[in-house]
CSV table of C-alpha atoms in Angstrom, one decimal:
chain,number,residue,atom,x,y,z
A,1372,UNK,CA,0.0,0.0,0.0
A,1373,UNK,CA,1.3,3.4,-1.0
A,1374,UNK,CA,0.6,6.5,1.0
A,1375,UNK,CA,2.3,9.8,-0.1
A,1376,UNK,CA,4.7,7.7,-2.2
A,1377,UNK,CA,5.8,5.7,0.8
A,1378,UNK,CA,5.3,2.0,0.7
A,1379,UNK,CA,3.7,0.9,4.0
A,1380,UNK,CA,4.7,-2.5,5.2
A,1381,UNK,CA,3.5,-4.3,8.3
A,1382,UNK,CA,6.1,-4.3,11.0
A,1383,UNK,CA,8.1,-1.4,9.5
A,1384,UNK,CA,5.5,1.3,10.2
A,1385,UNK,CA,2.1,1.1,11.8
A,1386,UNK,CA,-0.6,3.4,10.6
A,1387,UNK,CA,-3.9,3.4,12.5
A,1388,UNK,CA,-6.8,2.3,10.3
A,1389,UNK,CA,-8.8,5.6,10.6
A,1390,UNK,CA,-5.6,7.6,9.8
A,1391,UNK,CA,-4.8,5.4,6.8
A,1392,UNK,CA,-8.3,5.6,5.4
A,1393,UNK,CA,-8.4,9.4,5.9
A,1394,UNK,CA,-5.1,9.8,4.1
A,1395,UNK,CA,-6.2,7.7,1.2
A,1396,UNK,CA,-9.5,9.6,0.9
A,1397,UNK,CA,-7.8,13.0,1.2
A,1398,UNK,CA,-9.6,13.8,4.4
A,1399,UNK,CA,-8.4,16.0,7.2
A,1400,UNK,CA,-5.7,14.5,9.6
A,1401,UNK,CA,-3.8,16.3,12.3
A,1402,UNK,CA,-0.5,14.9,13.7
A,1403,UNK,CA,0.3,15.1,17.4
A,1404,UNK,CA,3.6,14.7,19.2
A,1405,UNK,CA,4.0,12.4,22.2
A,1406,UNK,CA,6.7,13.9,24.4
A,1407,UNK,CA,3.9,16.1,25.9
A,1408,UNK,CA,2.4,12.8,27.1
A,1409,UNK,CA,5.6,11.1,28.3
A,1410,UNK,CA,7.6,14.1,29.6
A,1411,UNK,CA,5.1,17.0,29.9
A,1412,UNK,CA,3.1,15.9,32.9
A,1413,UNK,CA,2.6,13.0,35.3
A,1414,UNK,CA,0.2,10.0,34.9
A,1415,UNK,CA,-2.8,10.0,34.8
A,1416,UNK,CA,-3.1,13.7,34.0
A,1417,UNK,CA,-1.0,13.1,30.8
A,1418,UNK,CA,-3.4,10.4,29.6
A,1419,UNK,CA,-6.5,12.5,30.3
A,1420,UNK,CA,-5.0,15.5,28.5
A,1421,UNK,CA,-4.0,13.4,25.5
A,1422,UNK,CA,-7.5,11.9,25.2
A,1423,UNK,CA,-9.1,15.4,25.6
A,1424,UNK,CA,-6.9,16.8,22.8
A,1425,UNK,CA,-7.7,14.0,20.5
A,1426,UNK,CA,-11.4,14.4,21.3
A,1427,UNK,CA,-11.3,18.1,20.4
A,1428,UNK,CA,-9.8,17.3,17.0
A,1429,UNK,CA,-12.4,14.6,16.3
A,1430,UNK,CA,-15.2,16.9,17.3
A,1431,UNK,CA,-14.1,19.4,14.7
A,1432,UNK,CA,-14.2,17.0,11.8
A,1433,UNK,CA,-10.5,15.8,11.8
A,1434,UNK,CA,-8.7,12.5,12.5
A,1435,UNK,CA,-6.0,12.8,15.2
A,1436,UNK,CA,-2.7,10.9,14.6
A,1437,UNK,CA,-0.6,10.8,17.8
A,1438,UNK,CA,2.9,9.7,16.8
A,1439,UNK,CA,5.3,7.5,18.8
A,1440,UNK,CA,7.6,4.6,18.6
A,1441,UNK,CA,6.4,1.6,20.5
A,1442,UNK,CA,8.6,-1.6,20.8
A,1443,UNK,CA,10.7,-0.3,17.9
A,1444,UNK,CA,7.8,0.3,15.5
A,1445,UNK,CA,6.9,3.9,14.5
A,1446,UNK,CA,3.1,4.3,15.1
A,1447,UNK,CA,1.1,6.9,13.2
A,1448,UNK,CA,-2.0,7.1,15.3
A,1449,UNK,CA,-2.4,5.4,18.7
A,1450,UNK,CA,-5.1,3.3,20.1
A,1451,UNK,CA,-6.4,3.9,23.6
A,1452,UNK,CA,-4.3,1.0,24.9
A,1453,UNK,CA,-1.2,2.4,23.2
A,1454,UNK,CA,-1.9,5.9,24.6
A,1455,UNK,CA,-2.2,4.4,28.1
A,1456,UNK,CA,1.0,2.4,27.7
A,1457,UNK,CA,2.9,5.6,26.7
A,1458,UNK,CA,1.4,7.6,29.5
A,1459,UNK,CA,2.4,5.0,32.1
A,1460,UNK,CA,5.9,4.7,30.7
A,1461,UNK,CA,6.3,8.5,31.2
A,1462,UNK,CA,10.0,9.5,31.2
A,1463,UNK,CA,11.0,5.8,30.8
A,1464,UNK,CA,10.2,6.4,27.1
A,1465,UNK,CA,13.1,8.0,25.3
A,1466,UNK,CA,12.6,11.6,24.2
A,1467,UNK,CA,13.0,11.1,20.5
A,1468,UNK,CA,14.1,13.7,18.0
A,1469,UNK,CA,15.0,13.0,14.4
A,1470,UNK,CA,18.6,12.0,15.3
A,1471,UNK,CA,17.2,9.3,17.8
A,1472,UNK,CA,14.8,7.6,15.5
A,1473,UNK,CA,17.2,5.0,14.0
A,1474,UNK,CA,18.6,4.1,17.5
A,1475,UNK,CA,15.2,3.7,19.2
A,1476,UNK,CA,13.9,1.5,16.3
A,1477,UNK,CA,17.2,-0.6,16.2
A,1478,UNK,CA,16.9,-1.4,19.9
A,1479,UNK,CA,13.2,-2.1,19.7
A,1480,UNK,CA,12.7,0.7,22.2
A,1481,UNK,CA,9.9,3.0,23.2
A,1482,UNK,CA,10.2,6.6,21.9
A,1483,UNK,CA,8.1,9.7,22.5
A,1484,UNK,CA,8.5,11.9,19.5
A,1485,UNK,CA,9.5,15.6,19.7
A,1486,UNK,CA,8.5,18.2,17.2
A,1487,UNK,CA,11.3,17.3,14.7
A,1488,UNK,CA,10.6,13.5,14.8
A,1489,UNK,CA,6.8,14.1,14.6
A,1490,UNK,CA,7.3,16.3,11.6
A,1491,UNK,CA,9.5,13.7,9.9
A,1492,UNK,CA,6.9,10.9,10.3
A,1493,UNK,CA,4.0,13.2,9.4
A,1494,UNK,CA,5.7,14.2,6.2
A,1495,UNK,CA,6.6,10.6,5.4
A,1496,UNK,CA,2.9,9.6,5.2
A,1497,UNK,CA,1.5,12.9,3.9
A,1498,UNK,CA,0.0,14.5,7.0
A,1499,UNK,CA,0.3,18.3,6.3
A,1500,UNK,CA,-0.6,19.7,9.7
A,1501,UNK,CA,0.9,19.1,13.1
A,1502,UNK,CA,-0.4,20.5,16.4
A,1503,UNK,CA,1.8,21.0,19.4
A,1504,UNK,CA,2.2,23.3,22.5
A,1505,UNK,CA,5.3,25.2,21.6
A,1506,UNK,CA,8.3,24.5,19.5
A,1507,UNK,CA,11.9,24.4,20.6
A,1508,UNK,CA,14.3,27.1,19.6
A,1509,UNK,CA,17.5,28.9,20.3
A,1510,UNK,CA,18.2,28.6,24.1
A,1511,UNK,CA,19.0,31.7,26.0
A,1512,UNK,CA,22.8,32.3,25.9
A,1513,UNK,CA,22.7,30.1,22.7
A,1514,UNK,CA,25.4,32.2,21.2
A,1515,UNK,CA,27.7,30.7,23.9
A,1516,UNK,CA,26.4,27.2,24.1
A,1517,UNK,CA,25.2,26.7,20.5
A,1518,UNK,CA,22.2,24.9,22.0
A,1519,UNK,CA,19.7,25.1,19.2
A,1520,UNK,CA,16.7,22.8,18.9
A,1521,UNK,CA,16.5,20.4,15.9
A,1522,UNK,CA,12.9,21.6,15.6
A,1523,UNK,CA,14.2,24.7,13.7
A,1524,UNK,CA,16.3,22.8,11.2
A,1525,UNK,CA,13.4,20.4,10.7
A,1526,UNK,CA,11.1,23.3,9.9
A,1527,UNK,CA,13.7,24.4,7.4
A,1528,UNK,CA,13.5,21.1,5.4
A,1529,UNK,CA,10.2,19.3,6.1
A,1530,UNK,CA,7.0,20.6,4.5
A,1531,UNK,CA,4.6,20.3,7.4
A,1532,UNK,CA,2.7,23.2,9.0
A,1533,UNK,CA,3.2,23.4,12.7
A,1534,UNK,CA,0.4,25.0,14.8
A,1535,UNK,CA,1.7,26.1,18.2
A,1536,UNK,CA,1.4,28.8,20.8
A,1537,UNK,CA,4.8,30.1,19.6
A,1538,UNK,CA,8.2,29.3,21.0
A,1539,UNK,CA,8.6,28.1,24.6
A,1540,UNK,CA,9.2,31.2,26.7
A,1541,UNK,CA,12.1,29.6,28.5
A,1542,UNK,CA,14.0,30.2,25.1
A,1543,UNK,CA,15.3,33.2,23.3
A,1544,UNK,CA,12.4,34.1,21.1
A,1545,UNK,CA,14.1,36.9,19.1
A,1546,UNK,CA,17.1,34.7,18.1
A,1547,UNK,CA,14.7,31.8,17.3
A,1548,UNK,CA,12.7,34.0,14.9
A,1549,UNK,CA,16.0,35.2,13.3
A,1550,UNK,CA,17.1,31.5,12.9
A,1551,UNK,CA,13.7,30.6,11.3
A,1552,UNK,CA,14.1,33.4,8.8
A,1553,UNK,CA,17.6,32.1,7.8
A,1554,UNK,CA,16.0,28.7,7.3
A,1555,UNK,CA,13.4,30.2,5.0
A,1556,UNK,CA,10.4,29.3,7.2
A,1557,UNK,CA,7.2,31.3,6.8
A,1558,UNK,CA,6.1,32.4,10.3
A,1559,UNK,CA,2.5,33.5,10.7
A,1560,UNK,CA,0.5,34.7,13.7
A,1561,UNK,CA,-3.2,33.9,14.2
A,1562,UNK,CA,-5.4,37.0,14.6
A,1563,UNK,CA,-2.5,39.2,15.7
A,1564,UNK,CA,0.4,41.1,14.3
A,1565,UNK,CA,2.7,40.1,17.2
A,1566,UNK,CA,4.3,36.7,17.8
A,1567,UNK,CA,2.9,35.1,20.9
A,1568,UNK,CA,5.2,34.1,23.8
A,1569,UNK,CA,3.7,30.7,24.7
A,1570,UNK,CA,2.4,31.4,28.2
A,1571,UNK,CA,1.5,35.0,27.3
A,1572,UNK,CA,-0.1,36.6,24.2
A,1573,UNK,CA,2.7,38.9,23.3
A,1574,UNK,CA,6.5,38.6,22.9
A,1575,UNK,CA,7.2,42.1,21.5
A,1576,UNK,CA,8.2,40.7,18.2
A,1577,UNK,CA,6.2,41.6,15.1
A,1578,UNK,CA,5.5,39.2,12.3
A,1579,UNK,CA,5.0,40.1,8.6
A,1580,UNK,CA,2.3,37.4,8.1
A,1581,UNK,CA,-1.0,37.8,9.9
A,1582,UNK,CA,-3.7,35.2,9.4
A,1583,UNK,CA,-7.3,35.8,10.6
A,1584,UNK,CA,-9.2,32.7,9.6
A,1585,UNK,CA,-8.6,29.0,9.2
A,1586,UNK,CA,-9.2,29.5,5.5
A,1587,UNK,CA,-6.4,32.0,5.2
A,1588,UNK,CA,-4.1,29.6,7.1
A,1589,UNK,CA,-5.1,26.8,4.7
A,1590,UNK,CA,-4.3,28.9,1.6
A,1591,UNK,CA,-0.9,29.7,3.0
A,1592,UNK,CA,-0.1,26.0,3.7
A,1593,UNK,CA,-1.5,25.0,0.3
A,1594,UNK,CA,0.7,27.6,-1.5
A,1595,UNK,CA,3.8,26.3,0.3
A,1596,UNK,CA,3.0,22.7,-0.7
A,1597,UNK,CA,2.0,23.6,-4.3
A,1598,UNK,CA,5.3,25.4,-5.0
A,1599,UNK,CA,7.2,22.7,-3.2
A,1600,UNK,CA,9.2,25.1,-1.2
A,1601,UNK,CA,10.5,22.3,0.9
A,1602,UNK,CA,10.1,24.1,4.2
A,1603,UNK,CA,7.6,23.9,7.0
A,1604,UNK,CA,5.3,26.6,8.0
A,1605,UNK,CA,4.9,27.9,11.6
A,1606,UNK,CA,1.5,29.3,12.6
A,1607,UNK,CA,1.5,30.8,16.1
A,1608,UNK,CA,-1.7,31.0,18.0
A,1609,UNK,CA,-1.9,33.1,21.1
A,1610,UNK,CA,-3.0,31.5,24.4
A,1611,UNK,CA,-6.6,32.4,25.2
A,1612,UNK,CA,-6.8,35.6,27.3
A,1613,UNK,CA,-8.5,33.8,30.2
A,1614,UNK,CA,-5.7,31.4,30.5
A,1615,UNK,CA,-2.8,33.7,30.0
A,1616,UNK,CA,-0.4,33.5,33.0
A,1617,UNK,CA,1.2,36.6,34.4
A,1618,UNK,CA,4.2,37.4,32.1
A,1619,UNK,CA,6.2,38.8,35.0
A,1620,UNK,CA,5.5,35.7,37.2
A,1621,UNK,CA,6.6,33.4,34.4
A,1622,UNK,CA,9.7,35.4,33.5
A,1623,UNK,CA,10.9,35.6,37.2
A,1624,UNK,CA,10.4,31.8,37.5
A,1625,UNK,CA,12.2,31.2,34.2
A,1626,UNK,CA,15.2,33.3,35.1
A,1627,UNK,CA,15.5,31.3,38.4
A,1628,UNK,CA,15.1,28.0,36.6
A,1629,UNK,CA,17.8,29.0,34.0
A,1630,UNK,CA,20.3,29.8,36.8
A,1631,UNK,CA,19.6,26.5,38.5
A,1632,UNK,CA,20.1,24.7,35.2
A,1633,UNK,CA,23.4,26.4,34.6
A,1634,UNK,CA,24.5,25.7,38.2
A,1635,UNK,CA,23.6,22.0,37.8
A,1636,UNK,CA,25.0,21.8,34.2
A,1637,UNK,CA,21.6,20.6,32.8
A,1638,UNK,CA,22.1,20.7,29.0
A,1639,UNK,CA,21.0,19.0,25.8
A,1640,UNK,CA,17.8,17.0,25.7
A,1641,UNK,CA,17.4,17.3,29.5
A,1642,UNK,CA,17.3,21.1,29.5
A,1643,UNK,CA,13.8,21.8,28.3
A,1644,UNK,CA,12.0,19.2,30.5
A,1645,UNK,CA,14.0,20.4,33.6
A,1646,UNK,CA,13.2,24.1,32.9
A,1647,UNK,CA,9.5,23.4,32.3
A,1648,UNK,CA,9.1,21.3,35.4
A,1649,UNK,CA,11.0,23.8,37.5
A,1650,UNK,CA,9.0,26.8,36.2
A,1651,UNK,CA,5.8,24.8,37.0
A,1652,UNK,CA,7.0,24.3,40.6
A,1653,UNK,CA,8.0,27.9,41.0
A,1654,UNK,CA,4.6,29.1,39.7
A,1655,UNK,CA,2.7,26.6,41.8
A,1656,UNK,CA,1.2,24.9,38.8
A,1657,UNK,CA,0.1,28.0,36.9
A,1658,UNK,CA,2.4,27.2,34.0
A,1659,UNK,CA,1.2,23.6,33.6
A,1660,UNK,CA,-2.4,24.7,33.7
A,1661,UNK,CA,-1.7,27.3,31.0
A,1662,UNK,CA,0.2,24.7,29.0
A,1663,UNK,CA,-2.7,22.4,28.9
A,1664,UNK,CA,-5.1,25.2,28.0
A,1665,UNK,CA,-3.0,26.4,25.1
A,1666,UNK,CA,-2.5,22.9,23.7
A,1667,UNK,CA,-6.3,22.4,23.6
A,1668,UNK,CA,-6.8,25.7,21.9
A,1669,UNK,CA,-4.1,24.9,19.4
A,1670,UNK,CA,-5.9,21.5,18.7
A,1671,UNK,CA,-9.2,23.4,18.0
A,1672,UNK,CA,-7.6,25.9,15.6
A,1673,UNK,CA,-5.4,23.2,14.0
A,1674,UNK,CA,-8.4,21.0,13.3
A,1675,UNK,CA,-10.3,23.9,11.7
A,1676,UNK,CA,-7.3,24.6,9.5
A,1677,UNK,CA,-7.0,21.0,8.6
A,1678,UNK,CA,-10.6,20.8,7.5
A,1679,UNK,CA,-10.2,24.0,5.4
A,1680,UNK,CA,-7.1,22.6,3.8
A,1681,UNK,CA,-8.7,19.3,2.9
A,1682,UNK,CA,-11.6,21.2,1.3
A,1683,UNK,CA,-9.3,23.5,-0.6
A,1684,UNK,CA,-7.2,20.6,-1.9
A,1685,UNK,CA,-10.3,18.6,-2.9
A,1686,UNK,CA,-11.6,21.6,-4.8
A,1687,UNK,CA,-8.2,22.1,-6.5
A,1688,UNK,CA,-8.1,18.4,-7.5
A,1689,UNK,CA,-11.6,18.5,-8.9
A,1690,UNK,CA,-10.8,21.6,-11.0
A,1691,UNK,CA,-7.7,20.0,-12.4
A,1692,UNK,CA,-9.5,16.8,-13.2
A,1693,UNK,CA,-12.1,18.8,-15.1
A,1694,UNK,CA,-9.5,20.4,-17.4
């Protein structure tokens, strides 16, 4: 069976039946990462959140495809049992970026996919839209450490649209946007002229591409795919006003967490989970509550965009067929 030019073989890649059927029919599908389940929050809150996010996507006419590697097999779409397995594994599952895929598969391990790995698998099977909380980026003091997330280079070479609440606020947002420009990635903001800052609506950084409706987002994504630009698209959706945490509170906690990370020499893959967990502790749970709220909001907007994109591509196909 061929999906997006990729020959699917049992045992090599597992695609959930509803995801496979939707892709073959050209229906709307939204990819979801799995590190938010394994490393983002404890069990059973992680399982409840994952199911709620998938439900939001389904309720808005789209098929969710949570991506993970289980027992060495990349899975595109998880069953309830597989979701629960991953949730219970928690941090025992390896945080899996693109560089880690071959290793996790080779050892028949369990891997929770980050943004870069999720984009890779989504593109492989032809899922054009991926919803997450926030992407990685250039770490603060990145000019000294060269700590730059592989999410950014993935966006520069993988044609998947990422719907997020922006860049995690523990990172250097200005430098990250500069890096994305260098990578040729179109960065849009939803219903605002200013790039959101994950936990808060504003980062102080303006964007040149404002998108006010799901249809406008779909046209942007479709244009990127039509011209085969070869890059991803980042659409940043501000956290809802009622869930926006105090910017000053988050920033004070972030600065403290960054200092602790430097003092403890927490670097690489361990840095982001440590910082997010510490900021949550320092804000007494406010940052985690905001994180869950923004992920659900992103799922809603992402599903609406996916439906609009599927309709647009169906219409374009019908017109070409009629010529």
